[in-house]
Tab-separated table of C-alpha atoms and ligand atoms in Angstrom:
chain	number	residue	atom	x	y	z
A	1	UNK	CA	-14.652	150.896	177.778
A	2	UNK	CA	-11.610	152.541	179.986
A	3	UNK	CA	-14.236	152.811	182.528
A	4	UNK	CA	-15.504	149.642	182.980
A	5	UNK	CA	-11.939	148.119	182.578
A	6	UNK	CA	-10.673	150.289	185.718
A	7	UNK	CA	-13.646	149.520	187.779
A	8	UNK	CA	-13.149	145.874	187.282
A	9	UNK	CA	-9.539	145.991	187.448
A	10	UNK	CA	-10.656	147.645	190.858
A	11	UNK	CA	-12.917	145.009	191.288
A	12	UNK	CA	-10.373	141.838	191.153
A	13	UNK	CA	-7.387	143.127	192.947
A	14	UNK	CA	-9.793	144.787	195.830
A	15	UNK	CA	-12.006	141.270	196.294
A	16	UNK	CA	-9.177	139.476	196.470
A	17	UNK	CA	-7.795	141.345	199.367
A	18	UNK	CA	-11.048	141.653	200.621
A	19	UNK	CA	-12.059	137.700	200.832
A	20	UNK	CA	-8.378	137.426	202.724
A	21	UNK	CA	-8.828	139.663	204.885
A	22	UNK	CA	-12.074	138.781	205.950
A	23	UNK	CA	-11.856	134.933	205.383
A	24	UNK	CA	-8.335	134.968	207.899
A	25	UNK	CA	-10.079	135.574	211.410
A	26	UNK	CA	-12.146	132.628	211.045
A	27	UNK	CA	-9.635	130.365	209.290
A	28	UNK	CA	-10.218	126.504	210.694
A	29	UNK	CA	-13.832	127.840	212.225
A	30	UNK	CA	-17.112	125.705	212.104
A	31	UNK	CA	-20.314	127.320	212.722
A	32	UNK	CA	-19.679	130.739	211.368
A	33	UNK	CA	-22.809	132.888	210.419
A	34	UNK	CA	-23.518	135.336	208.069
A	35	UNK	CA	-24.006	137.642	211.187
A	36	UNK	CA	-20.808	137.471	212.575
A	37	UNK	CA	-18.982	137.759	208.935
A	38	UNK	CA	-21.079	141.159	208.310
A	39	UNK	CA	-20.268	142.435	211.641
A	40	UNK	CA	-16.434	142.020	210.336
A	41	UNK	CA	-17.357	144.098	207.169
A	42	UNK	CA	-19.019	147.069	209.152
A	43	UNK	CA	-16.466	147.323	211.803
A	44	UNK	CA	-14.119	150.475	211.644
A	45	UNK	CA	-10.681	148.500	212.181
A	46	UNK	CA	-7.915	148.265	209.906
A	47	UNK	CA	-7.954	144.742	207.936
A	48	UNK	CA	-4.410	143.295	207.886
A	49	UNK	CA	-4.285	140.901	205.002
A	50	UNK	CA	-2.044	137.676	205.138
A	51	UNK	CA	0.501	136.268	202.638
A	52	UNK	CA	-2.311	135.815	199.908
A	53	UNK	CA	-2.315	139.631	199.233
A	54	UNK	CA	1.346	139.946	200.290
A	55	UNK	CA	2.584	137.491	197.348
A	56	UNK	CA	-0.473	138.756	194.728
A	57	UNK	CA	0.777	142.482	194.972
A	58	UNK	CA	4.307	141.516	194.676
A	59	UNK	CA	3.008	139.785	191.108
A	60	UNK	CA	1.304	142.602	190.397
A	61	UNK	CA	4.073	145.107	190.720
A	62	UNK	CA	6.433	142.537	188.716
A	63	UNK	CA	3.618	142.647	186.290
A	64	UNK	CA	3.303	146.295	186.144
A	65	UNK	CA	7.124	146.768	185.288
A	66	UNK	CA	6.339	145.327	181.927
A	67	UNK	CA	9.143	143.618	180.939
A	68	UNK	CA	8.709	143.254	177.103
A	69	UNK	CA	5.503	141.852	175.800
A	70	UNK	CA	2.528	139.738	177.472
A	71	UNK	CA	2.414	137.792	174.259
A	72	UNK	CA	5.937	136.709	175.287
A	73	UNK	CA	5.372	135.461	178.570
A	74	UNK	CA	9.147	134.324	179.558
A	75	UNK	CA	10.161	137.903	179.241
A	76	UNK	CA	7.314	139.572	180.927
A	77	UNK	CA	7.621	136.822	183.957
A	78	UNK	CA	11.446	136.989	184.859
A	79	UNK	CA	11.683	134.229	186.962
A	80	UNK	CA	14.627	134.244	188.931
A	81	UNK	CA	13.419	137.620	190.083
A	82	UNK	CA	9.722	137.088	190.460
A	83	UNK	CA	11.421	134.283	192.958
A	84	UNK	CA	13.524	136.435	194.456
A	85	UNK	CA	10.966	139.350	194.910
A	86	UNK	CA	8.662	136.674	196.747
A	87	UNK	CA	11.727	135.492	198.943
A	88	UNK	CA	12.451	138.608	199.701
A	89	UNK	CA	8.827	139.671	200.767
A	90	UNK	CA	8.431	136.165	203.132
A	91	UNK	CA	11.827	137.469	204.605
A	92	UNK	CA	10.608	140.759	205.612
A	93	UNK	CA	7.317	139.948	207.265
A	94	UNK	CA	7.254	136.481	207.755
A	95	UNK	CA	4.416	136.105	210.439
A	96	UNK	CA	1.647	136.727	207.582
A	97	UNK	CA	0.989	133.013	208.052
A	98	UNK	CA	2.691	131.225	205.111
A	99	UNK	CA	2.271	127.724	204.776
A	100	UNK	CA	5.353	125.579	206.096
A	101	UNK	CA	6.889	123.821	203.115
A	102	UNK	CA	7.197	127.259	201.213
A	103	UNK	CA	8.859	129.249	204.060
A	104	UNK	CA	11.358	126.342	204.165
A	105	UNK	CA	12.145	127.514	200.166
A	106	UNK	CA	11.885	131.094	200.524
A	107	UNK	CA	14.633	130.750	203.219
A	108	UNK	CA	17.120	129.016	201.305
A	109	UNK	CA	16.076	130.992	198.255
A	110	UNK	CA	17.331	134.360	200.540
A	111	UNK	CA	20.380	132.567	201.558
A	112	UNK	CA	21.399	131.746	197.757
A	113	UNK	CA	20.112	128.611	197.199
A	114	UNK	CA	19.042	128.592	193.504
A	115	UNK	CA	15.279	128.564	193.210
A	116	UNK	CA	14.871	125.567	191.102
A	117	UNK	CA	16.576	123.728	193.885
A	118	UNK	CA	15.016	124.960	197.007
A	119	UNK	CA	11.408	124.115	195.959
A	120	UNK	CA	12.348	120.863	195.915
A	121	UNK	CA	13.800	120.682	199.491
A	122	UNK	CA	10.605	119.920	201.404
A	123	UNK	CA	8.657	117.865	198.744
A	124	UNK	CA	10.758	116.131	196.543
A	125	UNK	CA	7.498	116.221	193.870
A	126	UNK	CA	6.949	119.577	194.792
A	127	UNK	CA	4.100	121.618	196.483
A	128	UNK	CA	0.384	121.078	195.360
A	129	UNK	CA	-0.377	124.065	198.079
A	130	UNK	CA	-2.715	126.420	196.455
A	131	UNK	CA	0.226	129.316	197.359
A	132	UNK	CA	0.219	130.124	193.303
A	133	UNK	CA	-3.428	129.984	192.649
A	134	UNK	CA	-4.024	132.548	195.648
A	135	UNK	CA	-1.711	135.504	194.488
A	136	UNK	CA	-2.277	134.561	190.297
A	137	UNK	CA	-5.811	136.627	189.550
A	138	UNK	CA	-3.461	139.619	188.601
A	139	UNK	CA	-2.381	137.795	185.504
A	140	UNK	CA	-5.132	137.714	184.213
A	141	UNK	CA	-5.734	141.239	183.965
A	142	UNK	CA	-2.519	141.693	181.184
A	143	UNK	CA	-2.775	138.695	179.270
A	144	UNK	CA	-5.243	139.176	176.158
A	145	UNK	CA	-6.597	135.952	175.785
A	146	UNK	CA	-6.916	132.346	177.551
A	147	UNK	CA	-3.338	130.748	176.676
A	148	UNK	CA	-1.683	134.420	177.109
A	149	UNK	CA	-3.252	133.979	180.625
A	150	UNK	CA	-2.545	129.973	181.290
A	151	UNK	CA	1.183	130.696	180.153
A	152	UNK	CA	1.402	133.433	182.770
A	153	UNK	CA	-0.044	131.529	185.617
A	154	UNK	CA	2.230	128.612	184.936
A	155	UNK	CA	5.433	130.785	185.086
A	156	UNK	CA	3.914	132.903	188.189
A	157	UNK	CA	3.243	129.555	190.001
A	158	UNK	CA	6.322	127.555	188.618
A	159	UNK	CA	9.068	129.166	190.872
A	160	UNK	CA	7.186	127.911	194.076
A	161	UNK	CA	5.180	125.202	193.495
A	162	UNK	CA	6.440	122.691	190.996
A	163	UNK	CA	3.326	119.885	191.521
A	164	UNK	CA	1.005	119.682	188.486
A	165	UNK	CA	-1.841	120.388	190.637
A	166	UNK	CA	-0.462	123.599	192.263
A	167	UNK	CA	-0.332	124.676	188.242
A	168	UNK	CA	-3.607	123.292	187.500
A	169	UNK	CA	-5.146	125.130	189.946
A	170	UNK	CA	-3.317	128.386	189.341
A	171	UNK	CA	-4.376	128.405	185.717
A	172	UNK	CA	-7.766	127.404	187.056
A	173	UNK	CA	-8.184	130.151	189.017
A	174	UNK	CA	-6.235	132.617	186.456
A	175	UNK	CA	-8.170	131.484	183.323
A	176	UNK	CA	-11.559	131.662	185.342
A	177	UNK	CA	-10.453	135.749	186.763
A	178	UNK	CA	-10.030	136.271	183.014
A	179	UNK	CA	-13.614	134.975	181.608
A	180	UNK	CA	-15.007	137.420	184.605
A	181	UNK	CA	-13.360	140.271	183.860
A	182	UNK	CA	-14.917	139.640	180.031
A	183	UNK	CA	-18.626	139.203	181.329
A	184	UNK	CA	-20.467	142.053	181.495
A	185	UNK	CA	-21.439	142.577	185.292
A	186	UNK	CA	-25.732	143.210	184.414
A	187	UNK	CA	-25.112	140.175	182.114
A	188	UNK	CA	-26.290	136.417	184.486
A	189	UNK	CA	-23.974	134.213	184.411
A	190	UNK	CA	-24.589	131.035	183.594
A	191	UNK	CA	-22.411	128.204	185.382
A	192	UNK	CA	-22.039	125.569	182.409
A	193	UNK	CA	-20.842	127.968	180.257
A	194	UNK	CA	-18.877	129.739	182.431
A	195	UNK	CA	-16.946	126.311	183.414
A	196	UNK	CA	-16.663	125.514	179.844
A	197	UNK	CA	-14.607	128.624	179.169
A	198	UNK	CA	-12.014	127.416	181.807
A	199	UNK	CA	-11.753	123.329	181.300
A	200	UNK	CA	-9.900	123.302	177.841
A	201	UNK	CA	-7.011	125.525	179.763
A	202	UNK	CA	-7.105	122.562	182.778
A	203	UNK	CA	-6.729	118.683	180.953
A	204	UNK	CA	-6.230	116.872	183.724
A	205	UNK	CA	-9.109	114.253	184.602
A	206	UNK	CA	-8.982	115.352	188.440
A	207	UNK	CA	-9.918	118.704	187.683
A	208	UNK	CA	-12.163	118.180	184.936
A	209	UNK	CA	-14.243	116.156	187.067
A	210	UNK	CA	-13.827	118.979	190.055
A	211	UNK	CA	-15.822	121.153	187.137
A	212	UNK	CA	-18.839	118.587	186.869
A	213	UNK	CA	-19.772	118.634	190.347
A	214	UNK	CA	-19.250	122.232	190.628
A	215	UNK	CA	-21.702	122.905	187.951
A	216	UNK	CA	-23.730	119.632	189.471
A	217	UNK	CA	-22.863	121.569	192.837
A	218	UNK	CA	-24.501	124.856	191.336
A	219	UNK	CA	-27.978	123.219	190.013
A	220	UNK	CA	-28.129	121.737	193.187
A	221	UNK	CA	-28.250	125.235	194.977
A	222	UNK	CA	-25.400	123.258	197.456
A	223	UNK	CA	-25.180	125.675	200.758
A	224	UNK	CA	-21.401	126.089	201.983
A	225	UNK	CA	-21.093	122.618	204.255
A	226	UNK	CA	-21.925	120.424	201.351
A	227	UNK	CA	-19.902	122.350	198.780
A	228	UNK	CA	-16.957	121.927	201.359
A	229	UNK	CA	-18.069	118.060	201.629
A	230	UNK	CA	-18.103	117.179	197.856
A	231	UNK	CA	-15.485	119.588	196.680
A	232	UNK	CA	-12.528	120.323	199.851
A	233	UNK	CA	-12.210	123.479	201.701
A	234	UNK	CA	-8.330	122.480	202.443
A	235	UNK	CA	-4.558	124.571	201.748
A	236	UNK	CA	-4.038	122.156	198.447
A	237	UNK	CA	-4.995	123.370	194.874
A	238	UNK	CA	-7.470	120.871	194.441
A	239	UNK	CA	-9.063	121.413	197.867
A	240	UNK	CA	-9.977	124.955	197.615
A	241	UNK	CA	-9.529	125.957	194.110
A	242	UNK	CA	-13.039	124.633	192.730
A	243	UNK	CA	-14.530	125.555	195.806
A	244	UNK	CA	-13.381	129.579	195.458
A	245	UNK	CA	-15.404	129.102	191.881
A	246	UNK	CA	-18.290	127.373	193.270
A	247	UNK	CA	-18.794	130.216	196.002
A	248	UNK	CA	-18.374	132.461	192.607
A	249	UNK	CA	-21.304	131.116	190.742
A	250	UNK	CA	-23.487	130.367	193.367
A	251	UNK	CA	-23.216	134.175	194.569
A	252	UNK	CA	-22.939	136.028	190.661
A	253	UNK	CA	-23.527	139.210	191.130
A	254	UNK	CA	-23.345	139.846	194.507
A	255	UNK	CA	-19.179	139.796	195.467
A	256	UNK	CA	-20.162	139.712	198.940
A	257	UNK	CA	-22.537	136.729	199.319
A	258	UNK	CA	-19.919	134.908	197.773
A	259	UNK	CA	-16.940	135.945	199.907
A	260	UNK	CA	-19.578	135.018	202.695
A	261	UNK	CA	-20.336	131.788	201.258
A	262	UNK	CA	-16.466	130.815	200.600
A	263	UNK	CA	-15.791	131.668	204.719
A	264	UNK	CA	-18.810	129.540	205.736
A	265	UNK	CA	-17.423	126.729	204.119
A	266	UNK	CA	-14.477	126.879	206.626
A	267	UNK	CA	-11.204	125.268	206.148
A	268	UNK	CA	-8.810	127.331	204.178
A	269	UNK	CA	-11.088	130.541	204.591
A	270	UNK	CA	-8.839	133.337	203.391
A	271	UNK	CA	-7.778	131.723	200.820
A	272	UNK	CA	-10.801	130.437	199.290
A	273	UNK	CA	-12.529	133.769	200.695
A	274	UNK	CA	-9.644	135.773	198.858
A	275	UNK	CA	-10.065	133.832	195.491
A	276	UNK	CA	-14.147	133.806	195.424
A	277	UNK	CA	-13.882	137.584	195.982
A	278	UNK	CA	-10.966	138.187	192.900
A	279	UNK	CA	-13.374	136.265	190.315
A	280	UNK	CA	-16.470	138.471	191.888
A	281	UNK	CA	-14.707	141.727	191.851
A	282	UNK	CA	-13.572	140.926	188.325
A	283	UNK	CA	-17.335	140.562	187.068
A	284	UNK	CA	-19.557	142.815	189.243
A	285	UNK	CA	-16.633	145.524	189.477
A	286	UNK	CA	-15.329	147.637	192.648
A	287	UNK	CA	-18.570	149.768	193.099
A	288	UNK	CA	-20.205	146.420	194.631
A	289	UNK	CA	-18.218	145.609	197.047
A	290	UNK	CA	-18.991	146.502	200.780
A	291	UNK	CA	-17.756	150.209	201.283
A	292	UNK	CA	-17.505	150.375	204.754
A	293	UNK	CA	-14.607	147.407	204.348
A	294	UNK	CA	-12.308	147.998	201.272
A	295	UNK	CA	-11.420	151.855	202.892
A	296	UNK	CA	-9.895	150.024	205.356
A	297	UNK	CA	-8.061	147.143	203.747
A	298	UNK	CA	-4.117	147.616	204.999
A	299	UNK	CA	-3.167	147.924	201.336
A	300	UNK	CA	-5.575	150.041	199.955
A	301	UNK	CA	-3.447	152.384	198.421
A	302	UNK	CA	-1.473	149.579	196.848
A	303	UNK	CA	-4.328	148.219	195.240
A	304	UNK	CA	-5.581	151.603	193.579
A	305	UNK	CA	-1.999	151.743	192.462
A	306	UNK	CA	-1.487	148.432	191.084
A	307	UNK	CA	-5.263	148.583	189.529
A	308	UNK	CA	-4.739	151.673	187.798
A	309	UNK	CA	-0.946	150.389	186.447
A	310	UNK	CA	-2.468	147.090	185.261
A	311	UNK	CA	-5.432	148.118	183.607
B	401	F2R	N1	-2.765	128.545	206.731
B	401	F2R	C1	-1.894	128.880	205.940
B	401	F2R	N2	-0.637	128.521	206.052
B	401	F2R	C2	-0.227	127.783	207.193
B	401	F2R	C3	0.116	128.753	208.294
B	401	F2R	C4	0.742	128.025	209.378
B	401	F2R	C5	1.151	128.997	210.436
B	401	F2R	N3	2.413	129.587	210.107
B	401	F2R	C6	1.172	128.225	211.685
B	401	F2R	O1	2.119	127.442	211.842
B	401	F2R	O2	0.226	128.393	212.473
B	401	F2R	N4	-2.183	129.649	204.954
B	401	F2R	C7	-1.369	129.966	203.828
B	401	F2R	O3	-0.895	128.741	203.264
B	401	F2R	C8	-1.623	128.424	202.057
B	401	F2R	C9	-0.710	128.563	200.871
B	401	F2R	O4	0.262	127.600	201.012
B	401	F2R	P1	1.477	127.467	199.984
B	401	F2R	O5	2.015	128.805	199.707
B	401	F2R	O6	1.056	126.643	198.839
B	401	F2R	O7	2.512	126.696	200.922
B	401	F2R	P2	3.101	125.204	200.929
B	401	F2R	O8	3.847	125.084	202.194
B	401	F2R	O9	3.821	124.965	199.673
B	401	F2R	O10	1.822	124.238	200.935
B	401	F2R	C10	0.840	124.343	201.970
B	401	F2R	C11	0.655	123.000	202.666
B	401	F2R	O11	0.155	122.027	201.784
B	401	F2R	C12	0.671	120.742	202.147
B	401	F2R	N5	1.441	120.211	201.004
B	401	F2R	C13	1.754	120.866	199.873
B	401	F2R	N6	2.428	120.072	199.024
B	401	F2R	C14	2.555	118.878	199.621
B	401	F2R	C15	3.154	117.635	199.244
B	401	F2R	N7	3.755	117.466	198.042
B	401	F2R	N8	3.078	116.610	200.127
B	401	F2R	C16	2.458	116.767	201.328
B	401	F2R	N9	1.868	117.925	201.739
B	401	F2R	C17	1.922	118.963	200.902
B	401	F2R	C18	1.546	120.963	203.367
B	401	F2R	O12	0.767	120.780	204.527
B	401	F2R	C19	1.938	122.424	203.219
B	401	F2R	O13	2.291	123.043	204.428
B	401	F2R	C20	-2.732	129.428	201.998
B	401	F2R	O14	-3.854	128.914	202.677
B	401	F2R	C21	-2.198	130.605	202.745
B	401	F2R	O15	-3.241	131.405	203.268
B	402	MG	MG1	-3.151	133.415	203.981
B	403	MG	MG1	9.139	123.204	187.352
B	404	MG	MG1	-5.085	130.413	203.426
């Protein structure tokens, strides 16, 4: 119901800016407690968020202009804008800690370079950073079923990152957003079936074996230093991607434990923090998220904007 569709609308776009924003002070930390991550959620400080939630509500308003149809994804994701709206948003606050190859595109993409061209500049094979999976979860929110989804993650992702992986993960991560926002949040969730949902939408033998020992990962009741072990806590897709869904399933229900879980696994903490918390939000909804935190996220008022547009 309408409902249930806002609140989990609520849920994704809020837990992703969440796990960012909270992940980001402790970015390349070891030894990080529970304590100390809490004591972050019931401070009374703003929460700046860092490119993650810059570039994922710059999708989301490109989304929310609805160009033409979702079932007609290269109409609804203009391209050559999309890349020139995320240019443009690197160029005016570029200290929200992008990652180096892509700042080396978005510049030449402001000064006129064609896009196509300029993501090539740095790595020849293009970027497997996991810069499209961390802004994509708002995809999933307009397109109606699993390819609608994949296709729009692809072409959200494609004028960055032109690696297989980066896609792979994006549609990962996308795919996964949507089977959470179609769970009901009472309902358990049951990791086998859950990873099921997503593999046909990834075919690559890398990540289908990423989705074994996540699901091995989740029988095993792994704690957040031997998911980062087995599965990568790093800035590539494949590095941080399966463990944002690990922290997911180990945590269902409870969007904070798994936020927590994604930061103690250290590495690439907003990121992984920021994509846990979007899959979380989309099942369990914005109610159970930590109150005291999202009233002070920097782009609150954004995110109740872009929530209400886009469900
Ligand atoms: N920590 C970051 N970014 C680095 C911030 C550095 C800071 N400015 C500083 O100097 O202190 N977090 C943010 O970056 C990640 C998203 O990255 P994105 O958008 O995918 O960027 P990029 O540059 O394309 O890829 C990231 C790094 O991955 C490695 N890499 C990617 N493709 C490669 C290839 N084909 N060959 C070799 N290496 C490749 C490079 O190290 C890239 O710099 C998020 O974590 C976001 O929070
Ligand atoms: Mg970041
Ligand atoms: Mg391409
Ligand atoms: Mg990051």
């Amino acid at each position: 119901d309408d409902t249930s569709r806002i609140e989990k609308a609520r849920g994704l776009l809020f837990g992703l800016a969440l796990g960012d924003c909270l992940g980001a002070p402790f970015e390349g930390k070891v030894g990080v407690t529970d304590a100390d991550i809490v004591a972050k959620e019931n401070a009374t400080d703003t929460l700046p968020h860092t490119d993650d939630t810059a570039l994922a509500l710059v999708l989301a308003r490109h989304l929310a202009q609805r160009r033409g149809d979702a079932r007609e994804p290269e109409k609804f994701v203009d391209l050559d804008l999309l890349a020139r709206e995320f240019a443009d948003t690197w160029h005016a606050e570029p200290w929200r800690g992008y990652g180096g190859g892509v700042t080396t595109s978005f510049r030449l993409i402001v000064e006129g370079t064609p896009w196509r061209e300029a993501i090539r500049a740095v790595y020849p094979e293009g970027s497997f950073g996991n810069g499209g999976a961390m802004r994509v979860a708002p995809v999933a929110l307009v397109g109606t079923d699993s390819g609608q989804v994949a296709a729009l993650a692809r072409r959200s992702t494609e004028v960055t990152h032109a690696h297989d992986d980066a896609l792979h993960g994006a549609v990962c991560q996308a795919v996964a957003t949507h089977v959470a926002l179609s769970l009901a949040p009472d309902e358990p969730v049951r990791a086998g079936d859950f990873v099921d949902s997503v593999r046909p939408a990834v075919p690559s033998p890398l990540w289908q074996d990423k989705f074994d020992r996540v699901v091995e990962l989740v029988e095993q009741r792994a704690d957040p230093a031997q998911a980062a072990a087995a599965l990568g806590n790093d800035v590539s897709a494949p590095g941080s991607v399966p463990l944002a869904l690990l922290s997911f399933l180990r945590n269902a229900g409870d969007p904070s434990a798994a936020m927590r879980f994604a930061i103690r696994a250290g590495g690439d903490t907003d990121t992984v923090a920021s994509m846990a918390g979007a899959l979380a939000g989309a099942h369990s909804g914005y109610a159970t998220l930590p109150r005291q935190a999202v009233s002070r996220l920097e782009a609150a008022a954004q995110l109740h904007l872009y929530a209400e547009h886009l469900a």
